Amino acid sequence: MRISVASSSIMKTFEVSPEPVSDGKLIRGTMAQIYRDFHNAWLSGMANPDHMECDLSDALTGVREVMDFALFGLKHQALESKSSPTKGSLNYASNTPASVRICTRFTGVAEMHGWMMLSMLAHSNAFRNACYSYDQASWARLMQSIRQNHVSLELFFKVRGLDWQSPLQYIGRLVPSAIFSFTGYIQSQASRELPLIDHDNLHSYVVPGGDGSLRHPSYQGLLHLGIPYNKYDPNTFAQDPSLCNTNLSICASCGNRGCDCEPATCDNVTRPLVELNHCSGERGTGVRSLQCIRKGEVLDEYVGELKHASALTDLTYALELEHLGPQRVPSRDAILIDAQLHGNWTRYINASCNPSLQFMPAIVGKRHRMMIVATRDIDVFQELTIGYGDGYWLSPDVRVCECNEPACCYDAAARKEYVREMWQSVVKQKTQPKGKLHQGPKYRPRKKV
């Protein structure tokens, strides 16, 4: 495939050979790369207003290329319209089948998903390549996937503070208002901008469910605040309770003692692209992967406020910070990671009796951590799930698992059977001869099929 666009924005030659593509996997891969391109644009500093001049900087060559194609697509539509007041006054440079197809595709995206979405997608090299090379069937499937994930893409783009207005301002200066008023369009879309966006917290919104309304993640009416690492109250702890003995502890990341490794910067911690989304049924907020994850990958650290177990009354999001090796003092009060109101995206991973992730205590740098590890391959758009353990489901609170797995161990039926055995144990305990102890029933999860 060869595409040439002159510096004067006049398209000259096109040699486009549609490549054979497969269903499903290729579309999901393209979607994953679109999210990755958005994220890389944010990392490269394109969210900085200084880099987003109205005439588009050199860093946005690809974006301008899409706008040029869309511009000629609009002109082509105007020339074909007999009622167009501008017919004959526009200089459309190329009418080859390939050029018309590409222009039509870009303008088709604007008509189907809006010019704002086209401006966003223009930041993705994967999207541009798909427009140039996909056959019609594959392009239609990609458009369907974009429509299904329209809100997700828009939220992902805007939370990173990327600019969608400048490309439209550029094309708006070249298109007569009789064809389309970009100034009015930009103003109407700008009035819908998301409020209170924290660009340091990429998971400050939940992708909505059926009602379509965006919301901030919260717990019992209180907003959940994102933090990158564990925090503690110095009035409670004289020093960081997650610190380990550096003379005895070996970092799981680099294999050294007393290093400065941090999960937020370690190369062997994936930190995947994910989003918070509304799950069906009673499952509330969950986490959806926006990229492929391989078995064995260390995804991130479970973080929150470090507290004594005795100081907590609500253990819903509390996880014990397991100290490893000979440096643990058995008699000390257990330290819990409480992610109830402070934490990161890992706090929203839903439970499942067939989980794709697991908790893994580890020493990274100078501190004890609780890491999240993939137990199997995870595809794009799949929900991330983890096992909460018996202690969560058998707490005094009545909790029923909503994972809907065929072999769910903690659904209503399994809990009912456990309660029945508990009552039988109580009755047997009362009739047991003195001097003999009777052990209550151990919870036996239903065997997986």
GROMACS .gro file of C-alpha atoms in nm:
model
  449
    1MET     CA    1   0.000   0.000   0.000
    2ARG     CA    2   0.133   0.343  -0.091
    3ILE     CA    3  -0.035   0.672  -0.013
    4SER     CA    4   0.104   1.008  -0.115
    5VAL     CA    5  -0.028   1.342   0.004
    6ALA     CA    6   0.137   1.660  -0.123
    7SER     CA    7   0.242   1.933   0.115
    8SER     CA    8  -0.027   2.152  -0.035
    9SER     CA    9  -0.283   1.902   0.100
   10ILE     CA   10  -0.377   1.800  -0.258
   11MET     CA   11  -0.399   1.422  -0.287
   12LYS     CA   12  -0.205   1.293  -0.584
   13THR     CA   13  -0.167   0.914  -0.605
   14PHE     CA   14  -0.309   0.612  -0.431
   15GLU     CA   15  -0.213   0.248  -0.462
   16VAL     CA   16  -0.424   0.059  -0.213
   17SER     CA   17  -0.428  -0.321  -0.207
   18PRO     CA   18  -0.681  -0.458   0.039
   19GLU     CA   19  -0.511  -0.713   0.260
   20PRO     CA   20  -0.685  -1.036   0.358
   21VAL     CA   21  -0.816  -1.004   0.711
   22SER     CA   22  -0.976  -1.248   0.954
   23ASP     CA   23  -1.284  -1.199   1.163
   24GLY     CA   24  -1.298  -1.114   1.531
   25LYS     CA   25  -0.935  -1.133   1.635
   26LEU     CA   26  -0.812  -0.870   1.390
   27ILE     CA   27  -1.095  -0.630   1.480
   28ARG     CA   28  -1.028  -0.671   1.852
   29GLY     CA   29  -0.658  -0.623   1.791
   30THR     CA   30  -0.724  -0.302   1.600
   31MET     CA   31  -0.950  -0.172   1.875
   32ALA     CA   32  -0.685  -0.252   2.136
   33GLN     CA   33  -0.425  -0.065   1.932
   34ILE     CA   34  -0.655   0.237   1.901
   35TYR     CA   35  -0.670   0.259   2.280
   36ARG     CA   36  -0.293   0.212   2.295
   37ASP     CA   37  -0.239   0.489   2.038
   38PHE     CA   38  -0.454   0.725   2.247
   39HIS     CA   39  -0.251   0.637   2.555
   40ASN     CA   40   0.080   0.682   2.373
   41ALA     CA   41  -0.036   1.022   2.245
   42TRP     CA   42  -0.098   1.121   2.607
   43LEU     CA   43   0.243   0.990   2.715
   44SER     CA   44   0.415   1.176   2.433
   45GLY     CA   45   0.280   1.508   2.557
   46MET     CA   46   0.010   1.570   2.296
   47ALA     CA   47  -0.223   1.660   2.581
   48ASN     CA   48  -0.009   1.969   2.643
   49PRO     CA   49  -0.194   2.271   2.500
   50ASP     CA   50   0.140   2.409   2.377
   51HIS     CA   51   0.161   2.117   2.133
   52MET     CA   52  -0.192   2.165   1.998
   53GLU     CA   53  -0.183   2.471   1.776
   54CYS     CA   54  -0.479   2.536   1.554
   55ASP     CA   55  -0.276   2.478   1.238
   56LEU     CA   56  -0.156   2.141   1.376
   57SER     CA   57   0.207   2.079   1.459
   58ASP     CA   58   0.441   1.833   1.290
   59ALA     CA   59   0.364   1.581   1.565
   60LEU     CA   60   0.007   1.566   1.436
   61THR     CA   61   0.085   1.485   1.074
   62GLY     CA   62  -0.135   1.178   1.086
   63VAL     CA   63  -0.424   1.374   1.231
   64ARG     CA   64  -0.395   1.635   0.959
   65GLU     CA   65  -0.385   1.361   0.698
   66VAL     CA   66  -0.722   1.233   0.815
   67MET     CA   67  -0.863   1.585   0.819
   68ASP     CA   68  -0.743   1.637   0.462
   69PHE     CA   69  -0.916   1.321   0.349
   70ALA     CA   70  -1.233   1.420   0.531
   71LEU     CA   71  -1.213   1.767   0.378
   72PHE     CA   72  -1.203   1.629   0.025
   73GLY     CA   73  -1.478   1.387   0.118
   74LEU     CA   74  -1.700   1.680   0.207
   75LYS     CA   75  -1.608   1.855  -0.117
   76HIS     CA   76  -1.679   1.539  -0.313
   77GLN     CA   77  -2.025   1.516  -0.154
   78ALA     CA   78  -2.086   1.882  -0.234
   79LEU     CA   79  -1.990   1.831  -0.600
   80GLU     CA   80  -2.224   1.534  -0.628
   81SER     CA   81  -2.514   1.727  -0.479
   82LYS     CA   82  -2.710   1.902  -0.751
   83SER     CA   83  -2.859   2.139  -0.499
   84SER     CA   84  -2.524   2.239  -0.353
   85PRO     CA   85  -2.480   2.616  -0.371
   86THR     CA   86  -2.104   2.565  -0.393
   87LYS     CA   87  -2.111   2.322  -0.689
   88GLY     CA   88  -1.829   2.400  -0.926
   89SER     CA   89  -1.648   2.631  -0.687
   90LEU     CA   90  -1.450   2.358  -0.506
   91ASN     CA   91  -1.130   2.206  -0.642
   92TYR     CA   92  -1.147   1.831  -0.577
   93ALA     CA   93  -0.805   1.701  -0.680
   94SER     CA   94  -0.849   1.328  -0.724
   95ASN     CA   95  -1.144   1.110  -0.817
   96THR     CA   96  -0.973   0.771  -0.839
   97PRO     CA   97  -1.174   0.484  -0.687
   98ALA     CA   98  -0.920   0.438  -0.406
   99SER     CA   99  -0.915   0.805  -0.312
  100VAL     CA  100  -1.292   0.832  -0.319
  101ARG     CA  101  -1.326   0.520  -0.105
  102ILE     CA  102  -1.088   0.651   0.161
  103CYS     CA  103  -1.250   0.995   0.168
  104THR     CA  104  -1.593   0.835   0.188
  105ARG     CA  105  -1.484   0.617   0.478
  106PHE     CA  106  -1.358   0.909   0.683
  107THR     CA  107  -1.665   1.121   0.617
  108GLY     CA  108  -1.877   0.812   0.686
  109VAL     CA  109  -1.721   0.787   1.032
  110ALA     CA  110  -1.813   1.151   1.094
  111GLU     CA  111  -2.171   1.093   0.979
  112MET     CA  112  -2.213   0.775   1.186
  113HIS     CA  113  -2.021   0.864   1.503
  114GLY     CA  114  -1.982   1.242   1.483
  115TRP     CA  115  -1.696   1.469   1.382
  116MET     CA  116  -1.564   1.472   1.737
  117MET     CA  117  -1.514   1.094   1.727
  118LEU     CA  118  -1.343   1.120   1.388
  119SER     CA  119  -1.107   1.380   1.533
  120MET     CA  120  -1.030   1.146   1.823
  121LEU     CA  121  -0.979   0.840   1.603
  122ALA     CA  122  -0.749   1.043   1.378
  123HIS     CA  123  -0.492   1.029   1.660
  124SER     CA  124  -0.462   0.653   1.607
  125ASN     CA  125  -0.228   0.511   1.347
  126ALA     CA  126  -0.411   0.178   1.373
  127PHE     CA  127  -0.739   0.345   1.277
  128ARG     CA  128  -0.580   0.519   0.980
  129ASN     CA  129  -0.418   0.199   0.855
  130ALA     CA  130  -0.749   0.015   0.888
  131CYS     CA  131  -0.919   0.276   0.671
  132TYR     CA  132  -0.654   0.239   0.403
  133SER     CA  133  -0.626  -0.141   0.397
  134TYR     CA  134  -0.944  -0.308   0.529
  135ASP     CA  135  -1.186  -0.462   0.282
  136GLN     CA  136  -1.545  -0.349   0.303
  137ALA     CA  137  -1.662  -0.635   0.525
  138SER     CA  138  -1.382  -0.583   0.775
  139TRP     CA  139  -1.435  -0.207   0.774
  140ALA     CA  140  -1.804  -0.259   0.850
  141ARG     CA  141  -1.716  -0.482   1.147
  142LEU     CA  142  -1.471  -0.222   1.276
  143MET     CA  143  -1.740   0.046   1.252
  144GLN     CA  144  -1.974  -0.179   1.449
  145SER     CA  145  -1.712  -0.227   1.721
  146ILE     CA  146  -1.651   0.150   1.737
  147ARG     CA  147  -2.024   0.206   1.772
  148GLN     CA  148  -2.045  -0.048   2.055
  149ASN     CA  149  -1.752   0.115   2.236
  150HIS     CA  150  -1.830   0.477   2.145
  151VAL     CA  151  -1.866   0.601   2.503
  152SER     CA  152  -1.561   0.403   2.615
  153LEU     CA  153  -1.340   0.554   2.343
  154GLU     CA  154  -1.460   0.907   2.410
  155LEU     CA  155  -1.408   0.874   2.785
  156PHE     CA  156  -1.065   0.716   2.742
  157PHE     CA  157  -0.959   1.003   2.514
  158LYS     CA  158  -1.097   1.288   2.725
  159VAL     CA  159  -0.974   1.161   3.061
  160ARG     CA  160  -0.622   1.189   2.921
  161GLY     CA  161  -0.681   1.550   2.828
  162LEU     CA  162  -0.619   1.499   2.455
  163ASP     CA  163  -0.746   1.766   2.221
  164TRP     CA  164  -1.018   1.693   1.966
  165GLN     CA  165  -1.109   2.057   1.889
  166SER     CA  166  -0.796   2.176   1.707
  167PRO     CA  167  -0.825   1.931   1.415
  168LEU     CA  168  -1.185   2.038   1.362
  169GLN     CA  169  -1.090   2.405   1.383
  170TYR     CA  170  -0.832   2.335   1.111
  171ILE     CA  171  -1.082   2.177   0.873
  172GLY     CA  172  -1.347   2.432   0.968
  173ARG     CA  173  -1.133   2.713   0.823
  174LEU     CA  174  -1.128   2.535   0.486
  175VAL     CA  175  -1.491   2.429   0.459
  176PRO     CA  176  -1.761   2.687   0.378
  177SER     CA  177  -2.025   2.709   0.646
  178ALA     CA  178  -2.281   2.635   0.374
  179ILE     CA  179  -2.147   2.278   0.373
  180PHE     CA  180  -2.101   2.236   0.749
  181SER     CA  181  -2.064   2.479   1.039
  182PHE     CA  182  -1.772   2.342   1.240
  183THR     CA  183  -1.771   2.644   1.469
  184GLY     CA  184  -2.124   2.573   1.585
  185TYR     CA  185  -2.052   2.201   1.611
  186ILE     CA  186  -1.745   2.255   1.830
  187GLN     CA  187  -1.935   2.488   2.059
  188SER     CA  188  -2.221   2.242   2.102
  189GLN     CA  189  -1.988   1.951   2.178
  190ALA     CA  190  -1.769   2.157   2.411
  191SER     CA  191  -2.073   2.225   2.628
  192ARG     CA  192  -2.086   1.849   2.697
  193GLU     CA  193  -1.731   1.826   2.827
  194LEU     CA  194  -1.680   1.609   3.135
  195PRO     CA  195  -1.657   1.801   3.465
  196LEU     CA  196  -1.404   1.750   3.741
  197ILE     CA  197  -1.164   1.537   3.540
  198ASP     CA  198  -0.855   1.441   3.737
  199HIS     CA  199  -0.589   1.379   3.473
  200ASP     CA  200  -0.366   1.216   3.737
  201ASN     CA  201  -0.632   0.949   3.794
  202LEU     CA  202  -0.710   0.771   3.468
  203HIS     CA  203  -0.994   0.575   3.629
  204SER     CA  204  -1.200   0.860   3.769
  205TYR     CA  205  -1.513   0.763   3.573
  206VAL     CA  206  -1.716   0.446   3.526
  207VAL     CA  207  -1.825   0.361   3.171
  208PRO     CA  208  -2.206   0.358   3.202
  209GLY     CA  209  -2.445   0.071   3.161
  210GLY     CA  210  -2.793   0.083   3.015
  211ASP     CA  211  -2.892   0.424   3.155
  212GLY     CA  212  -2.603   0.591   2.975
  213SER     CA  213  -2.506   0.824   3.261
  214LEU     CA  214  -2.145   0.870   3.361
  215ARG     CA  215  -2.055   0.856   3.728
  216HIS     CA  216  -1.753   0.869   3.954
  217PRO     CA  217  -1.662   0.552   4.145
  218SER     CA  218  -1.788   0.574   4.502
  219TYR     CA  219  -1.862   0.368   4.811
  220GLN     CA  220  -2.163   0.434   5.035
  221GLY     CA  221  -2.206   0.779   4.885
  222LEU     CA  222  -1.839   0.883   4.923
  223LEU     CA  223  -1.614   0.937   4.621
  224HIS     CA  224  -1.331   0.691   4.579
  225LEU     CA  225  -0.995   0.869   4.550
  226GLY     CA  226  -0.716   0.729   4.338
  227ILE     CA  227  -0.371   0.680   4.493
  228PRO     CA  228  -0.062   0.530   4.326
  229TYR     CA  229   0.080   0.355   4.636
  230ASN     CA  230  -0.013   0.252   4.989
  231LYS     CA  231  -0.060   0.531   5.243
  232TYR     CA  232  -0.067   0.524   5.622
  233ASP     CA  233  -0.143   0.754   5.914
  234PRO     CA  234   0.181   0.862   6.090
  235ASN     CA  235  -0.021   0.911   6.407
  236THR     CA  236  -0.096   0.539   6.407
  237PHE     CA  237   0.234   0.400   6.280
  238ALA     CA  238   0.578   0.529   6.377
  239GLN     CA  239   0.704   0.418   6.037
  240ASP     CA  240   0.568   0.267   5.718
  241PRO     CA  241   0.428  -0.073   5.826
  242SER     CA  242   0.495  -0.221   5.484
  243LEU     CA  243   0.874  -0.177   5.519
  244CYS     CA  244   1.073  -0.500   5.530
  245ASN     CA  245   1.415  -0.598   5.661
  246THR     CA  246   1.637  -0.513   5.367
  247ASN     CA  247   1.917  -0.736   5.498
  248LEU     CA  248   1.696  -1.044   5.468
  249SER     CA  249   1.455  -0.953   5.188
  250ILE     CA  250   1.518  -1.002   4.817
  251CYS     CA  251   1.325  -0.793   4.566
  252ALA     CA  252   1.099  -1.007   4.348
  253SER     CA  253   1.149  -0.767   4.059
  254CYS     CA  254   1.527  -0.730   4.029
  255GLY     CA  255   1.660  -0.998   4.269
  256ASN     CA  256   1.863  -0.751   4.476
  257ARG     CA  257   1.845  -0.641   4.839
  258GLY     CA  258   1.759  -0.287   4.948
  259CYS     CA  259   1.681  -0.167   4.595
  260ASP     CA  260   1.449   0.121   4.503
  261CYS     CA  261   1.217  -0.077   4.276
  262GLU     CA  262   0.855   0.042   4.264
  263PRO     CA  263   0.567  -0.140   4.090
  264ALA     CA  264   0.471   0.189   3.922
  265THR     CA  265   0.801   0.196   3.732
  266CYS     CA  266   0.916  -0.169   3.711
  267ASP     CA  267   0.947  -0.298   3.356
  268ASN     CA  268   0.815  -0.642   3.455
  269VAL     CA  269   0.487  -0.498   3.589
  270THR     CA  270   0.246  -0.465   3.297
  271ARG     CA  271   0.011  -0.190   3.424
  272PRO     CA  272  -0.239  -0.277   3.148
  273LEU     CA  273  -0.489  -0.047   2.985
  274VAL     CA  274  -0.819  -0.110   3.164
  275GLU     CA  275  -1.141   0.075   3.232
  276LEU     CA  276  -1.403   0.072   3.503
  277ASN     CA  277  -1.740  -0.032   3.362
  278HIS     CA  278  -2.087  -0.103   3.487
  279CYS     CA  279  -2.154  -0.479   3.499
  280SER     CA  280  -2.490  -0.644   3.449
  281GLY     CA  281  -2.705  -0.772   3.732
  282GLU     CA  282  -2.595  -0.710   4.090
  283ARG     CA  283  -2.223  -0.707   4.016
  284GLY     CA  284  -2.188  -0.329   4.022
  285THR     CA  285  -1.864  -0.178   3.894
  286GLY     CA  286  -1.606  -0.407   3.736
  287VAL     CA  287  -1.284  -0.386   3.537
  288ARG     CA  288  -1.260  -0.451   3.163
  289SER     CA  289  -0.932  -0.509   2.983
  290LEU     CA  290  -0.852  -0.290   2.683
  291GLN     CA  291  -0.559  -0.501   2.570
  292CYS     CA  292  -0.446  -0.863   2.553
  293ILE     CA  293  -0.295  -0.994   2.876
  294ARG     CA  294  -0.083  -1.309   2.892
  295LYS     CA  295  -0.080  -1.573   3.161
  296GLY     CA  296   0.179  -1.500   3.429
  297GLU     CA  297   0.193  -1.126   3.372
  298VAL     CA  298   0.212  -0.915   3.689
  299LEU     CA  299  -0.049  -0.647   3.630
  300ASP     CA  300  -0.030  -0.403   3.919
  301GLU     CA  301  -0.027  -0.359   4.297
  302TYR     CA  302  -0.336  -0.366   4.518
  303VAL     CA  303  -0.306  -0.043   4.717
  304GLY     CA  304  -0.502   0.141   4.985
  305GLU     CA  305  -0.471   0.273   5.339
  306LEU     CA  306  -0.260   0.060   5.576
  307LYS     CA  307  -0.447   0.000   5.901
  308HIS     CA  308  -0.452  -0.233   6.199
  309ALA     CA  309  -0.711  -0.506   6.164
  310SER     CA  310  -0.855  -0.412   6.503
  311ALA     CA  311  -0.924  -0.057   6.379
  312LEU     CA  312  -1.151  -0.166   6.094
  313THR     CA  313  -1.519  -0.245   6.121
  314ASP     CA  314  -1.589  -0.267   5.747
  315LEU     CA  315  -1.366  -0.529   5.587
  316THR     CA  316  -1.534  -0.527   5.245
  317TYR     CA  317  -1.225  -0.399   5.063
  318ALA     CA  318  -0.962  -0.496   5.320
  319LEU     CA  319  -0.682  -0.735   5.229
  320GLU     CA  320  -0.411  -0.857   5.464
  321LEU     CA  321  -0.063  -0.736   5.381
  322GLU     CA  322   0.112  -1.072   5.415
  323HIS     CA  323   0.464  -1.038   5.549
  324LEU     CA  324   0.700  -1.292   5.401
  325GLY     CA  325   0.998  -1.475   5.545
  326PRO     CA  326   1.159  -1.474   5.889
  327GLN     CA  327   1.108  -1.101   5.941
  328ARG     CA  328   0.737  -1.144   6.022
  329VAL     CA  329   0.644  -1.107   6.388
  330PRO     CA  330   0.357  -1.352   6.448
  331SER     CA  331   0.223  -1.172   6.755
  332ARG     CA  332   0.182  -0.834   6.595
  333ASP     CA  333  -0.160  -0.704   6.496
  334ALA     CA  334  -0.228  -0.789   6.133
  335ILE     CA  335  -0.184  -0.504   5.886
  336LEU     CA  336  -0.462  -0.464   5.631
  337ILE     CA  337  -0.472  -0.280   5.300
  338ASP     CA  338  -0.804  -0.097   5.312
  339ALA     CA  339  -0.908   0.022   4.965
  340GLN     CA  340  -1.255   0.132   5.072
  341LEU     CA  341  -1.207   0.501   4.987
  342HIS     CA  342  -0.846   0.519   4.865
  343GLY     CA  343  -0.694   0.286   4.609
  344ASN     CA  344  -0.642   0.220   4.240
  345TRP     CA  345  -0.828   0.028   3.970
  346THR     CA  346  -0.750  -0.311   4.127
  347ARG     CA  347  -1.001  -0.235   4.403
  348TYR     CA  348  -1.285  -0.280   4.149
  349ILE     CA  349  -1.192  -0.628   4.023
  350ASN     CA  350  -1.502  -0.843   4.068
  351ALA     CA  351  -1.503  -1.188   4.225
  352SER     CA  352  -1.539  -1.509   4.028
  353CYS     CA  353  -1.520  -1.881   4.103
  354ASN     CA  354  -1.332  -1.915   3.772
  355PRO     CA  355  -1.101  -1.615   3.808
  356SER     CA  356  -0.853  -1.484   3.554
  357LEU     CA  357  -0.632  -1.321   3.820
  358GLN     CA  358  -0.493  -1.401   4.163
  359PHE     CA  359  -0.337  -1.214   4.454
  360MET     CA  360   0.036  -1.268   4.504
  361PRO     CA  361   0.219  -1.131   4.812
  362ALA     CA  362   0.568  -1.020   4.717
  363ILE     CA  363   0.855  -0.799   4.824
  364VAL     CA  364   0.930  -0.526   4.572
  365GLY     CA  365   1.200  -0.279   4.662
  366LYS     CA  366   1.198  -0.218   5.035
  367ARG     CA  367   0.832  -0.298   5.096
  368HIS     CA  368   0.583  -0.580   5.122
  369ARG     CA  369   0.326  -0.563   4.843
  370MET     CA  370   0.015  -0.741   4.727
  371MET     CA  371   0.046  -0.789   4.353
  372ILE     CA  372  -0.212  -0.899   4.095
  373VAL     CA  373  -0.108  -1.179   3.856
  374ALA     CA  374  -0.287  -1.322   3.550
  375THR     CA  375  -0.366  -1.693   3.579
  376ARG     CA  376  -0.463  -1.732   3.212
  377ASP     CA  377  -0.462  -1.542   2.885
  378ILE     CA  378  -0.715  -1.258   2.875
  379ASP     CA  379  -0.850  -1.112   2.551
  380VAL     CA  380  -0.947  -0.754   2.469
  381PHE     CA  381  -1.277  -0.641   2.626
  382GLN     CA  382  -1.290  -0.933   2.870
  383GLU     CA  383  -1.372  -0.863   3.233
  384LEU     CA  384  -1.093  -0.916   3.484
  385THR     CA  385  -1.194  -1.132   3.781
  386ILE     CA  386  -1.022  -1.264   4.092
  387GLY     CA  387  -1.092  -1.506   4.377
  388TYR     CA  388  -1.186  -1.333   4.704
  389GLY     CA  389  -1.131  -1.644   4.919
  390ASP     CA  390  -1.342  -1.823   5.182
  391GLY     CA  391  -1.286  -1.551   5.441
  392TYR     CA  392  -1.478  -1.297   5.235
  393TRP     CA  393  -1.783  -1.512   5.161
  394LEU     CA  394  -1.807  -1.669   5.508
  395SER     CA  395  -1.791  -1.341   5.697
  396PRO     CA  396  -2.076  -1.244   5.933
  397ASP     CA  397  -2.224  -1.040   5.649
  398VAL     CA  398  -2.453  -1.236   5.420
  399ARG     CA  399  -2.270  -1.235   5.087
  400VAL     CA  400  -2.370  -1.428   4.779
  401CYS     CA  401  -2.145  -1.466   4.477
  402GLU     CA  402  -2.287  -1.325   4.152
  403CYS     CA  403  -2.024  -1.462   3.915
  404ASN     CA  404  -2.280  -1.695   3.748
  405GLU     CA  405  -2.013  -1.954   3.678
  406PRO     CA  406  -2.157  -2.307   3.626
  407ALA     CA  407  -1.960  -2.432   3.926
  408CYS     CA  408  -2.000  -2.127   4.152
  409CYS     CA  409  -1.879  -2.213   4.502
  410TYR     CA  410  -2.052  -1.931   4.689
  411ASP     CA  411  -2.390  -1.883   4.524
  412ALA     CA  412  -2.715  -1.893   4.717
  413ALA     CA  413  -2.745  -2.273   4.694
  414ALA     CA  414  -2.392  -2.332   4.825
  415ARG     CA  415  -2.441  -2.092   5.117
  416LYS     CA  416  -2.774  -2.252   5.206
  417GLU     CA  417  -2.605  -2.592   5.227
  418TYR     CA  418  -2.329  -2.449   5.444
  419VAL     CA  419  -2.579  -2.290   5.686
  420ARG     CA  420  -2.764  -2.623   5.712
  421GLU     CA  421  -2.441  -2.801   5.806
  422MET     CA  422  -2.358  -2.530   6.057
  423TRP     CA  423  -2.691  -2.579   6.236
  424GLN     CA  424  -2.635  -2.955   6.242
  425SER     CA  425  -2.294  -2.888   6.396
  426VAL     CA  426  -2.446  -2.666   6.665
  427VAL     CA  427  -2.699  -2.934   6.756
  428LYS     CA  428  -2.430  -3.199   6.765
  429GLN     CA  429  -2.208  -2.976   6.979
  430LYS     CA  430  -2.485  -2.942   7.241
  431THR     CA  431  -2.533  -3.319   7.260
  432GLN     CA  432  -2.158  -3.398   7.262
  433PRO     CA  433  -2.034  -3.565   7.587
  434LYS     CA  434  -1.826  -3.335   7.807
  435GLY     CA  435  -1.454  -3.354   7.760
  436LYS     CA  436  -1.474  -3.409   7.385
  437LEU     CA  437  -1.447  -3.133   7.133
  438HIS     CA  438  -1.647  -3.135   6.814
  439GLN     CA  439  -1.512  -2.948   6.513
  440GLY     CA  440  -1.768  -2.751   6.314
  441PRO     CA  441  -1.808  -2.819   5.944
  442LYS     CA  442  -1.535  -2.689   5.722
  443TYR     CA  443  -1.668  -2.500   5.424
  444ARG     CA  444  -1.643  -2.729   5.126
  445PRO     CA  445  -1.677  -2.534   4.802
  446ARG     CA  446  -1.872  -2.712   4.535
  447LYS     CA  447  -1.641  -2.913   4.312
  448LYS     CA  448  -1.588  -2.751   3.979
  449VAL     CA  449  -1.721  -2.942   3.681
   0.00000   0.00000   0.00000
